C-alpha positions as CSV (number, residue, x, y, z in Angstrom):
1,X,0.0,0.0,0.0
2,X,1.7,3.2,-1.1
3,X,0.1,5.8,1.4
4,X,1.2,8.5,0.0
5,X,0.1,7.7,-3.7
6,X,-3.6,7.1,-2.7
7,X,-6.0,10.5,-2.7
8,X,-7.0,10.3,1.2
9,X,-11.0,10.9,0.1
10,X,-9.8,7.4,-1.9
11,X,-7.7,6.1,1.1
12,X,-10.3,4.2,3.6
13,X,-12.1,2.6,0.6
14,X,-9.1,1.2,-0.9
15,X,-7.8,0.4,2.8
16,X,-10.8,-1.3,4.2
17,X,-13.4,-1.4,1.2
18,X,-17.0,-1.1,1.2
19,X,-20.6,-2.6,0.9
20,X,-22.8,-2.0,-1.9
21,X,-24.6,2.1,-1.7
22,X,-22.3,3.0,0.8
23,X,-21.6,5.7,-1.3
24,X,-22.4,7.4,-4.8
25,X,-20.4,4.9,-7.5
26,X,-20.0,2.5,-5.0
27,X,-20.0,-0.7,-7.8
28,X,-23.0,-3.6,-6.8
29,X,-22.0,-6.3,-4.4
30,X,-19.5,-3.8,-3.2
31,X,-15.3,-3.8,-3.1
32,X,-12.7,-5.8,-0.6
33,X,-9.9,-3.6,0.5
34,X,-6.0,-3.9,0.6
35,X,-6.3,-5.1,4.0
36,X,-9.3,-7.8,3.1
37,X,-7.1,-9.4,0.3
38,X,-4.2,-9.6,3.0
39,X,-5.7,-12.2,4.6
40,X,-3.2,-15.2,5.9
41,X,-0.4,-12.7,4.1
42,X,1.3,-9.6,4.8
43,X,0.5,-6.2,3.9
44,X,3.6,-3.5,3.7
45,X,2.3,-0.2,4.3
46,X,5.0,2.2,2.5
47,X,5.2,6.0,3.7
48,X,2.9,5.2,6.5
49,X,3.7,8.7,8.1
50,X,1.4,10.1,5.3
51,X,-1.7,8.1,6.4
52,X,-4.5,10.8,8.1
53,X,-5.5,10.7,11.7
54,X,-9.1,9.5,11.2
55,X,-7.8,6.1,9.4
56,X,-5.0,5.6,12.0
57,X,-7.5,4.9,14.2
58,X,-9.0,2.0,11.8
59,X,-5.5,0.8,11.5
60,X,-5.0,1.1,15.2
61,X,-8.0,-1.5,15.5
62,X,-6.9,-3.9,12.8
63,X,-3.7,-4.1,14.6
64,X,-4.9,-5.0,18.0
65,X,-8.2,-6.9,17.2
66,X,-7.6,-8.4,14.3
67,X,-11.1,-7.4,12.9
68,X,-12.4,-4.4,10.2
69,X,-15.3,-3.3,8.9
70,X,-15.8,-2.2,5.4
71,X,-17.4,1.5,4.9
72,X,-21.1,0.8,5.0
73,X,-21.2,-2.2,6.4
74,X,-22.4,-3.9,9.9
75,X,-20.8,-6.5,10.7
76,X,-16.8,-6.8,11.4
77,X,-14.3,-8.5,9.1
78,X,-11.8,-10.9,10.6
79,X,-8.4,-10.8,9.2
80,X,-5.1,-12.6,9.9
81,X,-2.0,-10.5,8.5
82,X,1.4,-9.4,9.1
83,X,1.9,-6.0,9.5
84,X,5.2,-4.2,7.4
85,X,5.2,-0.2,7.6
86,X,7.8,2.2,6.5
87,X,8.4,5.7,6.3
88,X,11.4,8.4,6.0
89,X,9.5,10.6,8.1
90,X,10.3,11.2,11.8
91,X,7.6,9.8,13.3
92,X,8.4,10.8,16.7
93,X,8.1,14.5,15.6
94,X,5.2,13.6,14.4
95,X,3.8,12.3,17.7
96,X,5.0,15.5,19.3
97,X,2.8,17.6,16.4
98,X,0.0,15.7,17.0
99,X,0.2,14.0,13.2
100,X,0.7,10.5,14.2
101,X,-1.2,8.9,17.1
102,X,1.4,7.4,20.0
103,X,-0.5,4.1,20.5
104,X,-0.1,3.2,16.9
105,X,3.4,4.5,16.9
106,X,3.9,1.9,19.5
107,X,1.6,-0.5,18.0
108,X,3.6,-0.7,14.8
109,X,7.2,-0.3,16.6
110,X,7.5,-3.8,17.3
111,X,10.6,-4.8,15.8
112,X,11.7,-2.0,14.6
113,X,14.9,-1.8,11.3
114,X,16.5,1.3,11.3
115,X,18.1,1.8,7.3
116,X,21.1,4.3,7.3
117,X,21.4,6.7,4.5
118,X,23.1,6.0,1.4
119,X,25.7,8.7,2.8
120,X,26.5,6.7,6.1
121,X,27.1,3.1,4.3
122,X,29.9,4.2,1.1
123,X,31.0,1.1,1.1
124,X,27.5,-0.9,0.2
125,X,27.8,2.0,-2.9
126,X,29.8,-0.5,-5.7
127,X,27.7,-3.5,-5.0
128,X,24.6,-1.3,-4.7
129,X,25.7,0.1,-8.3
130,X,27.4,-3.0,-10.0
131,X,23.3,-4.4,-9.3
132,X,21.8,-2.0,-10.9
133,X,24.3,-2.4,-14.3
134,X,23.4,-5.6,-14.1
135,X,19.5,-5.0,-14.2
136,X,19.7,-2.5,-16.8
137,X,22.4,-4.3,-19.1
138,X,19.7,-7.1,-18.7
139,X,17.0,-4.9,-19.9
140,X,18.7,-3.3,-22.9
141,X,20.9,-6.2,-24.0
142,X,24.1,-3.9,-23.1
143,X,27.6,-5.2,-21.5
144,X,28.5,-1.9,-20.5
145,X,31.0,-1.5,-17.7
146,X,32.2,1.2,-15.0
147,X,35.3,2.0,-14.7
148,X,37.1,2.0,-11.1
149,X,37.8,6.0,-10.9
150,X,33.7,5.9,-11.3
151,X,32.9,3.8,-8.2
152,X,35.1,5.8,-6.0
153,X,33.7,9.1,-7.1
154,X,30.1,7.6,-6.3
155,X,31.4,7.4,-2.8
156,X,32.6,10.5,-2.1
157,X,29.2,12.4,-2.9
158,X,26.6,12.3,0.0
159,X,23.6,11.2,-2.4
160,X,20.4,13.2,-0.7
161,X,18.4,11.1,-2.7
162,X,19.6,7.9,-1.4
163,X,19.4,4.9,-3.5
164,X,16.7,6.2,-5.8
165,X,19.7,8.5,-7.2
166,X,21.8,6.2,-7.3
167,X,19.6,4.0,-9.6
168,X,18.6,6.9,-11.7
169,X,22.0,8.1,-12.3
170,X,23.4,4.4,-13.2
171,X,20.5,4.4,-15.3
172,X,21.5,7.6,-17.0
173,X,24.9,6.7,-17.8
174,X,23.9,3.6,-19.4
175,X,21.3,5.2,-21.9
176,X,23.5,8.2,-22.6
177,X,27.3,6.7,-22.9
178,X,27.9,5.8,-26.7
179,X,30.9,3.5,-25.0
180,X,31.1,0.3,-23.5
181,X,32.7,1.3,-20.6
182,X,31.8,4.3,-18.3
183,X,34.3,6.6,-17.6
184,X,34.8,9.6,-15.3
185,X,34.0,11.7,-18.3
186,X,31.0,10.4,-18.6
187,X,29.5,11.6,-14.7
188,X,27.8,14.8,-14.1
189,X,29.9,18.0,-13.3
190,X,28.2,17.9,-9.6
191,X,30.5,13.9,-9.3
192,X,33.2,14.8,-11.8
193,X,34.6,17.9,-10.0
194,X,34.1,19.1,-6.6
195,X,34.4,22.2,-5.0
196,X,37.6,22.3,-2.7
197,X,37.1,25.4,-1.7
198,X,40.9,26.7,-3.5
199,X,42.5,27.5,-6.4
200,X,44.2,25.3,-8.1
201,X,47.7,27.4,-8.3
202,X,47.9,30.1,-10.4
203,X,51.1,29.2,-12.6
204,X,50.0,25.9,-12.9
205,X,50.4,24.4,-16.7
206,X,47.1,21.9,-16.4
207,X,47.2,19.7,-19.8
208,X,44.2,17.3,-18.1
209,X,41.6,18.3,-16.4
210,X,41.4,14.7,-14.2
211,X,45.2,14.9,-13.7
212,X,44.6,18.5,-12.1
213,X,41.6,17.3,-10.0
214,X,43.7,14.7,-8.4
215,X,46.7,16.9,-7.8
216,X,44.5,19.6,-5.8
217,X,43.4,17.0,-4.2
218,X,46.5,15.9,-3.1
219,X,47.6,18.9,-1.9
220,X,44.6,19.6,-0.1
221,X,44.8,16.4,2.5
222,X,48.3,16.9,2.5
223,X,47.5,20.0,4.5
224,X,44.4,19.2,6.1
225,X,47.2,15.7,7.5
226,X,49.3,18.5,8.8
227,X,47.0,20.3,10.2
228,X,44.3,17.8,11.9
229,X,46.4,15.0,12.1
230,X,43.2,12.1,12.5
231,X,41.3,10.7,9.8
232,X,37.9,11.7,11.5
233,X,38.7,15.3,12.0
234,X,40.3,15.3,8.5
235,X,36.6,14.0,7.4
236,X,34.4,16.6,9.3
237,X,37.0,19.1,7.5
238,X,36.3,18.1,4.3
239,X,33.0,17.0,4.6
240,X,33.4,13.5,3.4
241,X,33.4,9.9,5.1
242,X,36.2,8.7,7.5
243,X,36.5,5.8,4.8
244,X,36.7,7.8,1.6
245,X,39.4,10.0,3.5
246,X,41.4,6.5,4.6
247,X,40.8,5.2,0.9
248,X,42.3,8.5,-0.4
249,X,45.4,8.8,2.1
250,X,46.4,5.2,0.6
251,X,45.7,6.1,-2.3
252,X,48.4,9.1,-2.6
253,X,49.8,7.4,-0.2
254,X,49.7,9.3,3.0
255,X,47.8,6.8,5.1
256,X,51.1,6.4,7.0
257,X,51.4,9.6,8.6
258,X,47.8,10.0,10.0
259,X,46.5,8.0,13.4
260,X,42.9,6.2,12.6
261,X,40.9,7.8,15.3
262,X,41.0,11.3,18.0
């Protein structure tokens, strides 16, 4: 059930369903709701934050008795199902602005599975993306590759669109490369260069733009080593991931001269 794709006028009758004339259109012999056609399943209730207080109360019943009853109808439904909800919404801050009742907060916080943002887990990035080539290689009989520069440029940025992006983006670069295998070259400017804040030395003869990049870059942790001395302060610097900023230390190699942790 995507709750936030449903009209909520539309919402209880999809939900729960109703009995024939319980309202103008209503079809003859009337409609069985998500939650009816659950039965002896499970029914995964996606963006549940964006479900209105009148039917969390509905829910609130079908959680704790088991029973329903369609709109327009008198007698209840029994149901046995397993209850799935998820949301990106703070649903505490929603119990403290009175948007999302605290008994079925509670009701549905059972065993609750906390997902991290893309941002916080870089290192489930290659698998995540090397899946979605797959998938899409699959679906328009490609063998396209990326190259490794790629995968360690999608884990430097922070992705505010979590994996979404990341699927869309991987899904851009396959339609839009004319090559086999996806370079650097190929990513948008917001993953191909990166602000660091300097210049990159006036004086400078630069004769590649990815050869530049990576010398600034250079430069840049070799001072911020100097001057921080820890990987994690280093990262807060920066604003990247303790792990990209261990990753890129052995990479030009410096990892030697910094100590892991505060």
């Amino acid at each position: 059930v995507y709750c936030g794709s449903i009209p909520e006028n539309l919402l209880e009758s999809e939900l729960f369903g109703y009995e024939t004339g319980a309202f103008t259109g209503a079809k003859k012999g009337g409609k069985p709701g998500l939650i009816e056609l659950g039965h002896h399943g499970t029914v995964f209730f996606d963006e549940i934050g964006d479900i209105p207080l009148n039917l969390q109360v509905k829910l609130l019943q079908v959680i704790q008795e088991r029973k329903f009853m369609r709109i327009g109808g008198q007698k209840e439904i029994e149901v046995d199902i397993r209850i799935l909800a998820a949301t990106n919404r703070d649903l505490r801050k929603g119990l403290a602005e009175k948007s999302f009742r605290e008994d079925l907060y509670y009701r549905l916080s059972v065993v609750p599975l906390v997902i991290p943002p893309l941002r916080h887990r870089p290192e489930e990035i290659p698998e995540l993306a090397r899946n979605f080539l797959k998938k899409l290689n699959g679906r328009f009989r490609f063998r396209k590759t990326l190259a490794p520069e790629v995968f360690e440029a999608l884990q430097d940025y922070l992705w505010p669109g979590n994996i979404r992006e990341l699927e869309n983006l991987i899904e851009r670069l396959v339609v839009t490369t004319s090559t086999d295998q996806i370079g650097v070259e190929h990513l948008p400017d917001y993953l191909r260069i990166k602000a660091a804040g300097a210049d990159p030395g006036e004086g400078e003869e630069i004769t590649n733009l990815k050869q530049a990049t990576d010398n600034f870059e250079k430069k840049l942790l070799q001072r911020a080593v100097e001057k921080y001395r820890t990987t994690y302060k280093i990262a807060a610097a920066l604003g990247l991931n303790q792990s990209t900023v261990v990753r890129k230390l052995q990479r030009y190699g410096l990892g030697g001269r910094t100590e892991p942790s505060a």
